[in-house]
């Protein structure tokens, strides 16, 4: 994707929508940005790969949630308890400081996969110094986030079905292995 003529500001790195199954859009920014906060002046196809993985995991989780009952009967995003996302406030992001249980579940699934990818990339011996620094910064930022989200979801496990709690247990196991 690109900007319309005359538009100067661009915030989209990559995006997907469960209504558009298997569709991922990304901008040139995906060569420089590892969400949420790592930006490199040096472009890398590995950053694009992470952004594609990020959106693919969102797609996979969305499909699983649609095909299997993950959340308890009566669960609604509109009435869901909110989980405070302190790191958004710490970075001056006034919006999205509180996430619903389903959104936090998505984020935890995504973080688990991205942290594995980042760890694999950090084990490579052919990274540039910029790539290594970016992956390390993103890894270091992601670890406390996934641990926090995991703990918050476990406190709210009554909003999950038996299958959903099994998924949470698997996520806990994955998180503990990071």
Short mmCIF file of C-alpha atoms in Angstrom, two decimals:
data_model
loop_
_atom_site.label_atom_id
_atom_site.label_comp_id
_atom_site.label_asym_id
_atom_site.label_seq_id
_atom_site.Cartn_x
_atom_site.Cartn_y
_atom_site.Cartn_z
CA UNK A 1 0.00 0.00 0.00
CA UNK A 2 1.06 3.55 -0.47
CA UNK A 3 -0.06 7.08 0.26
CA UNK A 4 -2.57 9.02 -1.74
CA UNK A 5 -1.00 11.98 -3.55
CA UNK A 6 -0.75 14.98 -1.23
CA UNK A 7 -0.94 12.92 1.99
CA UNK A 8 2.22 13.16 4.06
CA UNK A 9 1.55 11.22 7.27
CA UNK A 10 1.61 7.43 7.28
CA UNK A 11 1.09 5.18 10.26
CA UNK A 12 0.21 1.78 8.78
CA UNK A 13 2.98 -0.81 8.87
CA UNK A 14 0.88 -3.90 8.22
CA UNK A 15 -2.73 -4.87 8.74
CA UNK A 16 -5.20 -7.68 8.29
CA UNK A 17 -8.93 -7.99 8.80
CA UNK A 18 -10.67 -11.27 9.64
CA UNK A 19 -13.43 -10.29 7.19
CA UNK A 20 -10.81 -10.48 4.41
CA UNK A 21 -9.48 -13.96 5.05
CA UNK A 22 -5.87 -14.52 3.98
CA UNK A 23 -5.40 -10.87 3.00
CA UNK A 24 -2.52 -8.91 4.49
CA UNK A 25 -1.64 -5.38 3.49
CA UNK A 26 1.61 -3.66 4.29
CA UNK A 27 3.44 -0.51 3.43
CA UNK A 28 7.11 0.21 2.79
CA UNK A 29 7.28 1.04 6.50
CA UNK A 30 7.20 -2.75 7.15
CA UNK A 31 10.84 -2.85 5.96
CA UNK A 32 11.82 -0.53 8.85
CA UNK A 33 9.33 -1.10 11.68
CA UNK A 34 8.91 -3.93 14.16
CA UNK A 35 5.74 -3.04 16.08
CA UNK A 36 5.06 -1.67 18.48
CA UNK A 37 8.09 0.61 18.94
CA UNK A 38 11.22 -0.58 17.12
CA UNK A 39 12.13 1.49 14.07
CA UNK A 40 15.32 1.05 12.08
CA UNK A 41 16.79 3.56 9.61
CA UNK A 42 18.13 0.52 7.74
CA UNK A 43 15.50 -1.46 5.77
CA UNK A 44 15.43 -5.23 6.13
CA UNK A 45 13.44 -7.98 4.45
CA UNK A 46 13.52 -9.71 7.86
CA UNK A 47 11.41 -6.90 9.35
CA UNK A 48 8.92 -7.38 6.52
CA UNK A 49 8.92 -11.13 7.29
CA UNK A 50 8.06 -10.38 10.93
CA UNK A 51 5.23 -8.08 9.92
CA UNK A 52 3.80 -10.75 7.62
CA UNK A 53 4.07 -13.34 10.41
CA UNK A 54 2.38 -10.91 12.81
CA UNK A 55 -0.63 -10.54 10.53
CA UNK A 56 -0.73 -14.24 9.64
CA UNK A 57 -0.96 -15.16 13.34
CA UNK A 58 -3.82 -12.67 13.76
CA UNK A 59 -5.56 -14.32 10.81
CA UNK A 60 -5.00 -17.80 12.24
CA UNK A 61 -6.31 -16.84 15.68
CA UNK A 62 -9.35 -15.14 14.13
CA UNK A 63 -10.23 -18.23 12.13
CA UNK A 64 -9.77 -20.47 15.17
CA UNK A 65 -12.03 -18.24 17.29
CA UNK A 66 -14.69 -18.30 14.55
CA UNK A 67 -14.53 -22.09 14.11
CA UNK A 68 -14.24 -23.09 17.78
CA UNK A 69 -15.89 -21.76 20.90
CA UNK A 70 -12.98 -20.14 22.72
CA UNK A 71 -14.92 -17.63 24.80
CA UNK A 72 -17.63 -18.44 27.34
CA UNK A 73 -21.32 -18.19 26.48
CA UNK A 74 -22.41 -14.60 26.74
CA UNK A 75 -18.90 -13.18 26.33
CA UNK A 76 -18.94 -9.87 24.47
CA UNK A 77 -16.13 -7.47 23.63
CA UNK A 78 -18.53 -4.64 24.47
CA UNK A 79 -19.00 -5.82 28.07
CA UNK A 80 -15.61 -7.48 28.54
CA UNK A 81 -13.43 -6.58 31.50
CA UNK A 82 -10.60 -4.31 30.41
CA UNK A 83 -6.93 -5.09 30.86
CA UNK A 84 -4.75 -2.05 31.38
CA UNK A 85 -1.91 -1.80 28.87
CA UNK A 86 0.50 0.40 30.79
CA UNK A 87 3.23 0.39 28.15
CA UNK A 88 0.93 2.23 25.75
CA UNK A 89 0.50 5.04 28.28
CA UNK A 90 4.25 5.03 28.95
CA UNK A 91 4.86 5.68 25.24
CA UNK A 92 2.38 8.53 25.10
CA UNK A 93 -0.34 6.59 23.30
CA UNK A 94 -3.59 8.02 24.63
CA UNK A 95 -5.79 5.48 22.86
CA UNK A 96 -5.96 1.73 23.30
CA UNK A 97 -4.68 1.75 26.87
CA UNK A 98 -7.29 -0.81 27.92
CA UNK A 99 -7.89 -4.04 26.00
CA UNK A 100 -10.76 -6.47 26.06
CA UNK A 101 -10.10 -10.13 26.95
CA UNK A 102 -10.37 -11.26 23.32
CA UNK A 103 -7.98 -8.55 22.14
CA UNK A 104 -5.48 -9.46 24.86
CA UNK A 105 -5.82 -13.13 23.85
CA UNK A 106 -4.97 -12.21 20.25
CA UNK A 107 -2.01 -10.13 21.37
CA UNK A 108 -0.68 -12.90 23.59
CA UNK A 109 -0.86 -15.41 20.74
CA UNK A 110 0.90 -12.97 18.42
CA UNK A 111 3.61 -12.07 20.93
CA UNK A 112 4.34 -15.75 21.59
CA UNK A 113 4.97 -16.41 17.90
CA UNK A 114 6.87 -13.18 17.27
CA UNK A 115 9.18 -13.74 20.23
CA UNK A 116 10.04 -17.19 18.85
CA UNK A 117 10.76 -15.62 15.47
CA UNK A 118 12.92 -12.91 17.06
CA UNK A 119 14.85 -15.48 19.10
CA UNK A 120 15.49 -17.50 15.92
CA UNK A 121 16.65 -14.39 14.10
CA UNK A 122 18.95 -13.41 16.98
CA UNK A 123 20.57 -16.85 16.74
CA UNK A 124 21.63 -16.13 13.13
CA UNK A 125 25.19 -15.13 12.44
CA UNK A 126 24.45 -13.16 9.27
CA UNK A 127 22.42 -10.27 10.72
CA UNK A 128 23.65 -6.75 10.21
CA UNK A 129 24.36 -4.77 13.37
CA UNK A 130 21.16 -2.79 12.79
CA UNK A 131 19.04 -5.90 12.35
CA UNK A 132 20.53 -7.46 15.48
CA UNK A 133 19.94 -4.31 17.54
CA UNK A 134 16.35 -4.02 16.27
CA UNK A 135 15.47 -7.65 16.93
CA UNK A 136 17.06 -7.47 20.39
CA UNK A 137 15.15 -4.29 21.27
CA UNK A 138 11.88 -5.81 20.05
CA UNK A 139 12.57 -9.06 21.93
CA UNK A 140 13.44 -7.23 25.14
CA UNK A 141 10.27 -5.13 24.88
CA UNK A 142 8.06 -8.09 24.01
CA UNK A 143 9.05 -10.42 26.85
CA UNK A 144 7.55 -8.44 29.75
CA UNK A 145 4.50 -7.63 27.62
CA UNK A 146 3.68 -11.27 26.90
CA UNK A 147 4.27 -12.29 30.51
CA UNK A 148 1.99 -9.52 31.73
CA UNK A 149 -0.76 -10.32 29.23
CA UNK A 150 -0.54 -14.03 30.03
CA UNK A 151 -0.95 -13.35 33.74
CA UNK A 152 -3.90 -11.04 33.15
CA UNK A 153 -5.67 -13.60 30.95
CA UNK A 154 -5.19 -16.30 33.58
CA UNK A 155 -6.89 -14.03 36.13
CA UNK A 156 -9.85 -13.71 33.75
CA UNK A 157 -10.11 -17.36 32.69
CA UNK A 158 -13.83 -17.50 33.55
CA UNK A 159 -14.39 -15.72 30.22
CA UNK A 160 -13.09 -18.78 28.35
CA UNK A 161 -14.68 -22.12 27.56
CA UNK A 162 -12.98 -25.38 28.54
CA UNK A 163 -11.33 -25.31 25.09
CA UNK A 164 -10.30 -21.69 25.64
CA UNK A 165 -8.73 -22.57 29.00
CA UNK A 166 -6.82 -25.38 27.27
CA UNK A 167 -5.53 -22.80 24.80
CA UNK A 168 -4.54 -20.55 27.72
CA UNK A 169 -2.65 -23.46 29.31
CA UNK A 170 -0.82 -24.03 26.04
CA UNK A 171 -0.03 -20.31 25.80
CA UNK A 172 1.31 -20.42 29.37
CA UNK A 173 3.55 -23.34 28.42
CA UNK A 174 4.78 -21.45 25.33
CA UNK A 175 5.37 -18.31 27.36
CA UNK A 176 7.33 -20.19 29.99
CA UNK A 177 9.60 -21.60 27.25
CA UNK A 178 10.53 -18.18 25.87
#
